[in-house]
Coordinates of C-alpha atoms in Angstrom, one line a residue:
X1 CA -117.9 -203.6 -95.9
X2 CA -119.4 -207.0 -96.1
X3 CA -117.9 -209.6 -94.0
X4 CA -116.6 -212.9 -94.7
X5 CA -117.2 -214.8 -97.8
X6 CA -114.4 -217.2 -97.2
X7 CA -112.6 -219.3 -99.7
X8 CA -114.9 -222.1 -98.9
X9 CA -118.1 -220.8 -100.1
X10 CA -121.4 -219.4 -100.8
X11 CA -124.6 -221.3 -101.4
X12 CA -125.6 -224.4 -103.3
X13 CA -128.2 -222.3 -105.1
X14 CA -127.5 -220.6 -108.4
X15 CA -127.2 -222.7 -111.5
X16 CA -124.3 -221.7 -113.8
X17 CA -124.7 -222.4 -117.5
X18 CA -121.7 -223.0 -119.6
X19 CA -123.3 -223.9 -122.9
X20 CA -126.1 -225.7 -124.5
X21 CA -125.9 -229.5 -124.7
X22 CA -127.4 -231.9 -127.1
X23 CA -129.8 -234.4 -125.6
X24 CA -128.7 -238.0 -126.3
X25 CA -131.5 -240.0 -124.9
X26 CA -134.2 -240.1 -122.2
X27 CA -133.5 -237.2 -119.8
X28 CA -134.2 -239.5 -116.9
X29 CA -131.5 -242.0 -118.0
X30 CA -128.5 -241.8 -115.7
X31 CA -125.2 -240.7 -117.1
X32 CA -123.3 -243.6 -118.7
X33 CA -126.4 -245.8 -119.1
X34 CA -128.6 -246.5 -122.1
X35 CA -132.0 -248.0 -122.6
X36 CA -130.3 -251.1 -124.0
X37 CA -128.2 -251.6 -120.9
X38 CA -131.3 -251.2 -118.7
X39 CA -133.2 -253.9 -120.8
X40 CA -130.4 -256.3 -120.9
X41 CA -128.3 -255.6 -117.8
X42 CA -130.3 -258.1 -115.6
X43 CA -129.7 -261.1 -117.9
X44 CA -126.9 -263.3 -116.9
X45 CA -126.6 -265.3 -120.2
X46 CA -125.3 -264.5 -123.7
X47 CA -127.3 -263.6 -126.7
X48 CA -128.9 -267.0 -126.9
X49 CA -129.6 -267.6 -123.3
X50 CA -133.1 -268.1 -122.1
X51 CA -134.4 -265.3 -119.9
X52 CA -136.4 -266.1 -116.8
X53 CA -139.5 -263.9 -116.6
X54 CA -139.2 -261.1 -114.1
X55 CA -142.2 -260.6 -111.8
X56 CA -141.7 -256.8 -112.4
X57 CA -139.5 -254.9 -114.7
X58 CA -136.4 -253.2 -113.3
X59 CA -137.0 -249.4 -113.9
X60 CA -134.2 -247.1 -115.0
X61 CA -133.0 -244.7 -112.3
X62 CA -134.7 -241.4 -112.8
X63 CA -134.1 -237.9 -111.4
X64 CA -136.5 -235.1 -110.8
X65 CA -136.3 -232.0 -112.8
X66 CA -133.6 -229.8 -111.2
X67 CA -134.4 -226.6 -109.4
X68 CA -132.5 -223.3 -109.8
X69 CA -129.5 -222.8 -107.6
X70 CA -129.6 -220.2 -104.9
X71 CA -126.7 -217.9 -104.7
X72 CA -125.8 -214.3 -103.8
X73 CA -126.2 -212.6 -106.1
X74 CA -128.9 -214.7 -107.7
X75 CA -128.3 -216.1 -111.2
X76 CA -130.3 -214.5 -113.9
X77 CA -131.6 -217.7 -115.5
X78 CA -131.4 -221.4 -115.1
X79 CA -132.6 -224.1 -117.5
X80 CA -133.5 -227.2 -115.5
X81 CA -132.7 -230.7 -116.5
X82 CA -132.8 -234.2 -115.1
X83 CA -129.6 -235.7 -113.8
X84 CA -127.4 -236.3 -110.7
X85 CA -125.8 -232.8 -110.7
X86 CA -122.2 -232.4 -109.6
X87 CA -120.2 -232.1 -106.4
X88 CA -116.5 -231.9 -105.8
X89 CA -114.6 -235.0 -104.7
X90 CA -111.0 -235.9 -104.1
X91 CA -109.2 -236.8 -107.3
X92 CA -111.4 -234.8 -109.6
X93 CA -109.8 -232.3 -111.9
X94 CA -110.0 -228.7 -112.9
X95 CA -109.0 -228.4 -116.6
X96 CA -108.7 -225.2 -118.6
X97 CA -109.2 -224.5 -122.3
X98 CA -106.1 -222.3 -122.5
X99 CA -103.3 -221.1 -120.2
X100 CA -104.9 -217.7 -119.6
X101 CA -107.3 -219.3 -117.2
X102 CA -104.6 -220.8 -115.0
X103 CA -105.3 -218.3 -112.1
X104 CA -109.0 -219.0 -112.1
X105 CA -108.4 -222.8 -112.4
X106 CA -105.8 -222.9 -109.5
X107 CA -108.0 -220.7 -107.3
X108 CA -111.2 -222.8 -107.6
X109 CA -109.2 -226.1 -107.4
X110 CA -107.8 -225.0 -104.1
X111 CA -111.1 -223.9 -102.8
X112 CA -113.0 -227.1 -103.7
X113 CA -110.2 -229.6 -103.0
X114 CA -109.7 -230.6 -106.6
X115 CA -106.5 -231.1 -108.5
X116 CA -105.5 -228.5 -111.1
X117 CA -104.6 -230.3 -114.3
X118 CA -103.9 -227.3 -116.5
X119 CA -104.7 -227.3 -120.3
X120 CA -106.1 -230.6 -121.2
X121 CA -108.1 -231.9 -124.2
X122 CA -109.2 -235.1 -122.7
X123 CA -112.4 -235.6 -120.7
X124 CA -112.8 -237.5 -117.4
X125 CA -115.7 -238.2 -115.1
X126 CA -116.2 -235.4 -112.6
X127 CA -114.2 -232.8 -114.5
X128 CA -114.7 -229.1 -114.0
X129 CA -113.7 -227.4 -117.3
X130 CA -113.1 -223.7 -117.7
X131 CA -113.1 -222.3 -121.2
X132 CA -113.2 -219.0 -123.0
X133 CA -115.6 -218.7 -125.9
X134 CA -115.6 -216.5 -129.0
X135 CA -118.8 -214.7 -128.3
X136 CA -117.4 -211.2 -129.0
X137 CA -120.8 -209.5 -128.7
X138 CA -121.6 -210.8 -125.3
X139 CA -121.3 -208.9 -122.0
X140 CA -117.6 -209.6 -121.1
X141 CA -118.6 -210.5 -117.5
X142 CA -121.3 -212.9 -118.6
X143 CA -120.9 -216.7 -118.3
X144 CA -122.7 -219.9 -119.0
X145 CA -122.4 -222.9 -116.6
X146 CA -123.5 -226.3 -117.8
X147 CA -123.9 -229.2 -115.4
X148 CA -124.5 -232.4 -117.2
X149 CA -123.6 -236.1 -116.8
X150 CA -121.4 -235.6 -113.8
X151 CA -119.3 -232.8 -115.3
X152 CA -119.3 -229.0 -115.2
X153 CA -118.3 -226.6 -117.9
X154 CA -118.0 -222.9 -117.3
X155 CA -117.7 -220.8 -120.5
X156 CA -117.4 -217.1 -120.9
X157 CA -116.0 -214.5 -123.3
X158 CA -113.4 -213.3 -120.7
X159 CA -111.4 -214.5 -117.7
X160 CA -113.7 -212.4 -115.5
X161 CA -116.8 -214.2 -116.7
X162 CA -115.2 -217.5 -116.1
X163 CA -114.3 -216.4 -112.6
X164 CA -117.9 -215.4 -111.8
X165 CA -119.0 -218.8 -113.0
X166 CA -116.7 -220.4 -110.5
X167 CA -118.1 -218.2 -107.7
X168 CA -121.6 -219.5 -108.5
X169 CA -120.3 -223.1 -108.5
X170 CA -118.5 -222.5 -105.2
X171 CA -121.7 -221.3 -103.6
X172 CA -123.8 -224.1 -105.0
X173 CA -121.6 -226.8 -103.5
X174 CA -121.0 -225.0 -100.2
X175 CA -121.3 -227.3 -97.2
X176 CA -121.5 -230.5 -99.2
X177 CA -124.2 -229.4 -101.6
X178 CA -124.7 -230.4 -105.2
X179 CA -124.6 -228.2 -108.3
X180 CA -128.0 -228.9 -109.9
X181 CA -128.2 -230.4 -113.4
X182 CA -128.9 -227.8 -116.1
X183 CA -127.6 -224.6 -117.6
X184 CA -127.1 -221.2 -115.9
X185 CA -126.8 -218.1 -118.0
X186 CA -125.8 -215.1 -116.0
X187 CA -124.5 -211.6 -116.3
X188 CA -124.5 -208.4 -114.3
X189 CA -126.8 -205.5 -114.8
X190 CA -124.1 -202.9 -114.0
X191 CA -120.5 -203.0 -115.1
X192 CA -119.1 -201.3 -111.9
X193 CA -119.9 -202.9 -108.5
X194 CA -117.9 -201.4 -105.7
X195 CA -117.1 -201.2 -102.1
X196 CA -115.3 -198.1 -100.7
X197 CA -113.3 -198.1 -97.5
X198 CA -112.1 -195.0 -95.6
X199 CA -108.7 -196.1 -94.3
X200 CA -107.6 -192.5 -93.7
X201 CA -109.7 -191.8 -90.6
X202 CA -109.3 -195.3 -89.3
X203 CA -106.3 -197.6 -89.7
X204 CA -107.4 -201.0 -91.1
X205 CA -104.9 -203.8 -91.1
X206 CA -103.7 -205.2 -94.4
X207 CA -105.0 -208.7 -93.4
X208 CA -108.5 -207.3 -92.7
X209 CA -108.6 -205.6 -96.1
X210 CA -107.5 -208.8 -97.8
X211 CA -110.3 -210.7 -96.1
X212 CA -112.7 -208.2 -97.5
X213 CA -111.2 -208.7 -101.0
X214 CA -111.9 -212.4 -100.7
X215 CA -115.5 -211.7 -99.6
X216 CA -116.0 -209.1 -102.3
X217 CA -114.8 -211.5 -105.0
X218 CA -117.2 -214.2 -103.9
X219 CA -120.1 -211.7 -104.1
X220 CA -119.0 -210.7 -107.7
X221 CA -117.9 -207.1 -106.8
X222 CA -115.3 -205.8 -109.1
X223 CA -114.0 -202.6 -107.5
X224 CA -112.5 -201.7 -104.1
X225 CA -112.1 -198.0 -103.4
X226 CA -109.4 -196.9 -100.9
X227 CA -109.8 -193.4 -99.5
X228 CA -106.4 -193.1 -97.9
X229 CA -105.9 -189.3 -97.5
X230 CA -108.0 -187.0 -95.3
X231 CA -107.7 -184.5 -92.5
X232 CA -107.0 -187.2 -89.9
X233 CA -104.2 -189.1 -91.7
X234 CA -102.4 -190.1 -94.9
X235 CA -102.2 -193.9 -94.7
X236 CA -99.9 -195.3 -97.5
X237 CA -96.1 -195.1 -97.6
X238 CA -94.8 -192.3 -99.8
X239 CA -91.4 -192.0 -101.3
X240 CA -91.9 -188.5 -102.8
X241 CA -93.3 -187.0 -99.6
X242 CA -92.6 -189.3 -96.6
X243 CA -93.3 -186.3 -94.2
X244 CA -97.0 -186.6 -94.8
X245 CA -97.5 -190.3 -93.8
X246 CA -99.1 -191.3 -90.5
X247 CA -97.1 -193.6 -88.2
X248 CA -99.8 -196.2 -88.7
X249 CA -100.0 -196.9 -92.4
X250 CA -99.8 -199.5 -95.1
X251 CA -96.5 -200.1 -96.7
X252 CA -96.2 -200.2 -100.4
X253 CA -95.4 -203.9 -100.2
X254 CA -98.7 -204.5 -98.3
X255 CA -100.6 -202.5 -100.9
X256 CA -99.1 -204.5 -103.7
X257 CA -100.3 -207.7 -102.0
X258 CA -103.8 -206.3 -101.7
X259 CA -103.8 -205.2 -105.3
X260 CA -102.5 -208.6 -106.4
X261 CA -105.2 -210.5 -104.3
X262 CA -107.8 -208.2 -105.8
X263 CA -106.6 -208.7 -109.4
X264 CA -106.8 -212.5 -108.9
X265 CA -110.5 -212.0 -108.2
X266 CA -111.0 -209.4 -111.0
X267 CA -111.3 -206.6 -108.6
X268 CA -109.8 -203.2 -109.5
X269 CA -108.5 -201.2 -106.6
X270 CA -109.5 -197.5 -107.1
X271 CA -107.4 -195.0 -105.1
X272 CA -108.6 -191.7 -103.9
X273 CA -106.5 -188.7 -102.8
X274 CA -109.2 -186.2 -102.2
X275 CA -108.4 -182.6 -103.1
X276 CA -108.6 -179.6 -102.8
X277 CA -110.4 -180.3 -99.5
X278 CA -109.9 -183.1 -97.0
X279 CA -106.1 -182.5 -97.1
X280 CA -105.5 -181.8 -93.4
X281 CA -102.9 -184.5 -92.9
X282 CA -100.9 -183.3 -95.9
X283 CA -101.2 -179.7 -94.8
X284 CA -100.0 -180.6 -91.2
X285 CA -96.6 -181.2 -92.9
X286 CA -96.9 -178.2 -95.3
X287 CA -98.5 -175.4 -93.3
X288 CA -97.3 -172.9 -95.9
X289 CA -99.9 -174.3 -98.3
X290 CA -102.8 -174.1 -95.9
X291 CA -105.7 -172.0 -97.2
X292 CA -106.3 -168.9 -95.0
X293 CA -109.1 -166.4 -95.1
X294 CA -108.8 -162.7 -95.3
X295 CA -108.3 -162.5 -91.5
X296 CA -105.5 -165.1 -91.7
X297 CA -107.6 -167.9 -90.1
X298 CA -106.8 -171.4 -91.4
X299 CA -109.6 -173.1 -93.3
X300 CA -109.8 -176.8 -92.2
X301 CA -108.6 -179.3 -94.6
X302 CA -108.3 -176.8 -97.5
X303 CA -105.2 -176.3 -99.6
X304 CA -104.5 -172.9 -101.2
X305 CA -105.2 -173.5 -104.9
X306 CA -103.8 -170.1 -105.8
X307 CA -100.3 -171.4 -105.2
X308 CA -98.3 -173.4 -107.8
X309 CA -96.6 -175.3 -105.0
X310 CA -100.0 -176.8 -104.0
X311 CA -100.5 -178.2 -107.5
X312 CA -96.9 -179.5 -107.6
X313 CA -97.4 -181.4 -104.3
X314 CA -100.6 -183.0 -105.4
X315 CA -99.2 -184.0 -108.8
X316 CA -96.2 -185.5 -107.1
X317 CA -98.5 -187.8 -105.2
X318 CA -100.8 -188.6 -108.1
X319 CA -97.9 -189.6 -110.3
X320 CA -96.3 -191.6 -107.5
X321 CA -99.4 -193.7 -106.7
X322 CA -100.3 -194.3 -110.4
X323 CA -97.5 -196.8 -110.3
X324 CA -98.8 -198.5 -107.2
X325 CA -102.4 -198.8 -108.4
X326 CA -102.3 -200.1 -112.0
X327 CA -106.1 -200.4 -112.5
X328 CA -108.0 -198.3 -114.9
X329 CA -109.9 -196.1 -112.5
X330 CA -109.1 -193.1 -110.2
X331 CA -111.1 -191.0 -107.8
X332 CA -110.1 -187.3 -107.7
X333 CA -112.4 -186.3 -104.8
X334 CA -113.3 -182.7 -105.3
X335 CA -115.9 -182.4 -102.5
X336 CA -116.4 -180.1 -99.6
X337 CA -113.9 -177.4 -100.4
X338 CA -114.6 -175.0 -97.6
X339 CA -113.8 -171.9 -99.5
X340 CA -117.0 -172.4 -101.4
X341 CA -119.3 -172.9 -98.4
X342 CA -119.1 -169.3 -97.3
X343 CA -121.6 -166.6 -98.4
X344 CA -119.0 -164.6 -100.3
X345 CA -115.9 -166.6 -101.4
X346 CA -114.3 -163.7 -103.2
X347 CA -114.4 -161.5 -100.2
X348 CA -113.4 -164.2 -97.7
X349 CA -110.5 -165.5 -99.9
X350 CA -109.3 -162.6 -102.1
X351 CA -106.2 -164.5 -103.1
X352 CA -108.4 -167.2 -104.7
X353 CA -110.5 -164.6 -106.5
X354 CA -107.4 -162.8 -107.8
X355 CA -105.9 -166.1 -109.1
X356 CA -109.2 -166.9 -110.8
X357 CA -109.3 -163.6 -112.7
X358 CA -105.6 -163.9 -113.6
X359 CA -106.1 -167.3 -115.2
X360 CA -109.6 -167.3 -116.5
X361 CA -110.5 -163.6 -117.1
X362 CA -112.2 -160.7 -115.3
X363 CA -115.5 -162.5 -114.9
X364 CA -114.1 -165.7 -113.3
X365 CA -114.8 -166.6 -109.7
X366 CA -113.5 -168.9 -107.0
X367 CA -115.7 -171.8 -108.3
X368 CA -114.0 -171.4 -111.7
X369 CA -110.6 -171.8 -110.0
X370 CA -111.7 -174.9 -108.1
X371 CA -113.0 -176.4 -111.3
X372 CA -109.7 -175.6 -113.0
X373 CA -107.9 -177.3 -110.2
X374 CA -110.0 -180.5 -110.7
X375 CA -109.3 -180.4 -114.4
X376 CA -105.6 -180.0 -113.9
X377 CA -105.5 -183.0 -111.6
X378 CA -107.5 -184.9 -114.2
X379 CA -104.9 -184.0 -116.8
X380 CA -102.2 -185.5 -114.5
X381 CA -104.1 -188.7 -114.0
X382 CA -105.3 -189.0 -117.6
X383 CA -101.6 -189.2 -118.7
X384 CA -101.6 -192.6 -116.9
X385 CA -104.6 -193.8 -118.9
X386 CA -107.2 -193.8 -116.1
X387 CA -110.9 -193.2 -116.1
X388 CA -111.6 -190.6 -113.5
X389 CA -114.5 -189.8 -111.1
X390 CA -115.2 -187.0 -108.7
X391 CA -117.8 -186.3 -106.1
X392 CA -120.9 -184.6 -107.3
X393 CA -120.4 -181.5 -105.1
X394 CA -117.1 -180.9 -106.9
X395 CA -119.1 -179.9 -110.0
X396 CA -120.4 -176.4 -109.8
X397 CA -123.2 -174.6 -111.7
X398 CA -122.8 -171.4 -113.6
X399 CA -119.0 -171.5 -114.0
X400 CA -117.3 -170.3 -117.1
X401 CA -114.8 -173.2 -116.6
X402 CA -116.5 -176.6 -117.2
X403 CA -115.4 -179.8 -115.6
X404 CA -113.6 -182.2 -118.0
X405 CA -116.0 -184.0 -120.2
X406 CA -114.6 -187.5 -119.2
X407 CA -115.2 -187.0 -115.4
X408 CA -117.7 -189.5 -114.1
X409 CA -120.0 -188.1 -111.4
X410 CA -119.8 -190.0 -108.1
X411 CA -123.2 -188.9 -106.7
X412 CA -123.4 -189.2 -102.9
X413 CA -125.7 -186.6 -101.6
X414 CA -128.1 -183.8 -102.2
X415 CA -127.5 -182.1 -98.8
X416 CA -124.2 -180.4 -99.6
X417 CA -123.8 -176.7 -100.5
X418 CA -124.7 -176.2 -104.2
X419 CA -125.6 -179.8 -104.8
X420 CA -127.6 -180.4 -107.9
X421 CA -130.1 -183.1 -108.7
X422 CA -128.9 -186.3 -110.5
X423 CA -131.1 -185.4 -113.5
X424 CA -129.1 -182.2 -114.1
X425 CA -126.0 -184.3 -114.7
X426 CA -127.8 -187.0 -116.6
X427 CA -129.6 -184.7 -119.0
X428 CA -126.3 -183.1 -119.8
X429 CA -125.0 -186.5 -120.9
X430 CA -122.8 -187.2 -117.8
X431 CA -122.1 -190.8 -116.7
X432 CA -122.7 -191.5 -113.0
X433 CA -121.9 -193.8 -110.2
X434 CA -124.4 -194.3 -107.3
X435 CA -123.0 -193.7 -103.8
X436 CA -126.4 -192.7 -102.3
X437 CA -125.7 -191.6 -98.7
X438 CA -129.2 -192.5 -97.6
X439 CA -128.8 -196.2 -98.4
X440 CA -125.1 -196.9 -99.1
X441 CA -123.2 -194.9 -96.4
X442 CA -122.0 -196.7 -93.3
X443 CA -120.7 -193.9 -91.2
X444 CA -119.0 -194.9 -88.0
X445 CA -120.6 -193.3 -84.9
X446 CA -123.7 -192.1 -86.9
X447 CA -122.8 -188.4 -86.9
X448 CA -124.6 -185.6 -88.7
X449 CA -127.9 -187.5 -88.8
X450 CA -126.4 -190.6 -90.5
X451 CA -127.8 -193.9 -89.5
X452 CA -126.3 -197.3 -90.2
X453 CA -127.8 -198.7 -93.4
X454 CA -129.6 -202.0 -93.3
X455 CA -129.4 -204.7 -95.9
X456 CA -133.2 -205.0 -95.8
X457 CA -133.8 -201.4 -97.0
X458 CA -131.2 -201.8 -99.8
X459 CA -132.7 -205.1 -100.8
X460 CA -136.4 -204.0 -100.7
X461 CA -136.1 -200.3 -101.7
X462 CA -132.9 -199.3 -103.5
X463 CA -131.9 -199.7 -107.1
X464 CA -129.0 -198.1 -109.1
X465 CA -131.5 -195.6 -110.4
X466 CA -132.2 -194.3 -106.8
X467 CA -129.3 -191.8 -106.8
X468 CA -130.5 -189.3 -104.3
X469 CA -133.0 -189.8 -101.5
X470 CA -135.6 -192.5 -102.3
X471 CA -136.8 -191.5 -105.7
X472 CA -135.4 -193.2 -108.8
X473 CA -134.5 -191.2 -111.9
X474 CA -136.3 -192.0 -115.2
X475 CA -135.6 -195.3 -116.8
X476 CA -134.2 -193.6 -119.9
X477 CA -131.1 -192.7 -117.9
X478 CA -130.3 -196.2 -116.8
X479 CA -127.5 -196.8 -119.3
X480 CA -125.7 -193.7 -118.0
X481 CA -125.6 -195.1 -114.5
X482 CA -122.5 -197.3 -114.6
X483 CA -123.1 -198.9 -111.2
X484 CA -122.5 -198.0 -107.6
X485 CA -120.6 -198.5 -104.4
X486 CA -121.4 -199.3 -100.8
X487 CA -119.1 -197.2 -98.6
X488 CA -117.7 -197.3 -95.1
X489 CA -116.7 -193.8 -93.7
X490 CA -114.9 -193.6 -90.4
X491 CA -115.9 -190.1 -89.1
X492 CA -115.9 -191.3 -85.5
X493 CA -113.2 -193.9 -86.0
X494 CA -113.2 -195.5 -82.5
X495 CA -117.0 -196.1 -82.5
X496 CA -116.5 -199.7 -83.9
X497 CA -113.7 -202.2 -84.1
X498 CA -112.6 -203.8 -87.3
X499 CA -114.6 -206.9 -86.4
X500 CA -117.7 -204.8 -85.7
X501 CA -117.4 -203.1 -89.0
X502 CA -117.1 -206.4 -90.8
X503 CA -120.2 -207.7 -89.1
X504 CA -122.2 -204.5 -89.5
X505 CA -121.7 -204.3 -93.3
X506 CA -122.2 -208.0 -93.9
X507 CA -125.8 -208.0 -95.0
X508 CA -125.8 -204.5 -96.6
X509 CA -122.9 -205.7 -98.8
X510 CA -124.8 -208.8 -99.9
X511 CA -128.0 -206.8 -100.6
X512 CA -126.0 -204.2 -102.6
X513 CA -124.4 -207.0 -104.6
X514 CA -127.8 -208.5 -105.4
X515 CA -129.2 -205.1 -106.7
X516 CA -126.1 -204.2 -108.7
X517 CA -126.1 -207.6 -110.4
X518 CA -129.9 -207.6 -111.0
X519 CA -131.9 -204.5 -110.2
X520 CA -135.2 -206.3 -110.6
X521 CA -137.3 -207.2 -107.6
X522 CA -135.6 -210.2 -106.1
X523 CA -137.3 -213.6 -106.1
X524 CA -136.5 -214.3 -102.5
X525 CA -138.1 -212.5 -99.6
X526 CA -135.7 -210.7 -97.2
X527 CA -136.2 -213.5 -94.7
X528 CA -135.3 -216.1 -97.3
X529 CA -132.3 -214.0 -98.5
X530 CA -131.0 -213.7 -94.9
X531 CA -131.4 -217.4 -94.4
X532 CA -129.5 -218.1 -97.6
X533 CA -126.7 -215.7 -96.6
X534 CA -126.4 -217.4 -93.2
X535 CA -126.2 -220.8 -94.9
X536 CA -123.5 -219.6 -97.3
X537 CA -121.4 -218.0 -94.5

């Protein structure tokens, strides 16, 4: 995870454009002045008074052409202008165009030390005005920020776009800086920009997660994935199955606060209860559902998907947590089901092979049963009006049962058993999310040949089209790649403290933010980008 974008700020760097303005005079003329005032202002007499000759004319105050702001992520475009720019000051107001922007207005007012004035139609010097526009065809997360004549206007087609404009402004004025005169027009390249946190293997405090939410919001991320069930622990309070919950866990009240803090920053919390593998903590309380091979040996983390009780237990949990996580996305997991990693699944797990034939016909195999399991869980979640994703190694080739058409592929690796290339999914029309384990996996303790990712490699080498390894897929597939996620996995949970994790992911998070917002080659060098990040905090 990236660490610490605090409420105070980012960089005085990116220009945010809120709309075009009409020029009303010389661009070098200061706000509130006119050429007539400049010519006559030095005269002490009335219209008929004689004027003493001046040894040299008094020039109007002029400003250099503004330079583009520098922020993380960088703004897409800035139209420079001449003028004093804007900075926050005591007594200045935040006003909104309608009451729907009250949350955005109050948040930025508190961060910048301004007064929140609510819905106002009047205009005052120094105002920051937030408005929704009627540009229905625009990217809903786009915004325009205009700095002119000592005032700022942030305009967008949605509340989220307005919020992102305030993030740009916050960075611009960080540490006493000035938002440069001009217009910023900005929008993200990818609609889904995520950070995934494994809280199952390692217990993270609610306060630490909320700190990350604030940091993610300032970096314009819009998703926080919580992987809260695995072999090591189940980490969120459960009312339907309290027996599965670890002693160290988040209460539902704590989760609601995290979800609310995220929603205030237009971040959707995406829950993941991984199945049918990675269920060791659940199975510790339900050994009767543990998958066992033909010799009676338990298979680590795997639930017996031939049993109806297994499906009922998972559906209980999915239905319960749908009420706790109201966002539009859900992660079903689906990876690393150990029954499918042996050379002959049907021989090793005859009960699974028998159940597959009984449900899907004589030619069905264990992979068909696993695909049917994933589809059944998708049916449960779909009833709550969610868009679902599953890990790429939960999709199997050559099955008679096909994964649900609306499942998004969360592509993380090409190393797993049966893993297919990204192009196989894309050419079939699947939408994908990029979790590339070579660049975007921060695995505590660096087991299994993982190494901690660096921000520099992400910044200089990775783009959302680099789904596997280091090679990008063809540009024609770009629209099918919805975005990506930087992930923290806690395989060796005690390898780092919470503080060390925050510090370790700080620059990778910033680099990922930049490349999901704008996949083009960045204008700043890595050294300049690092300097900017350090200046912004």
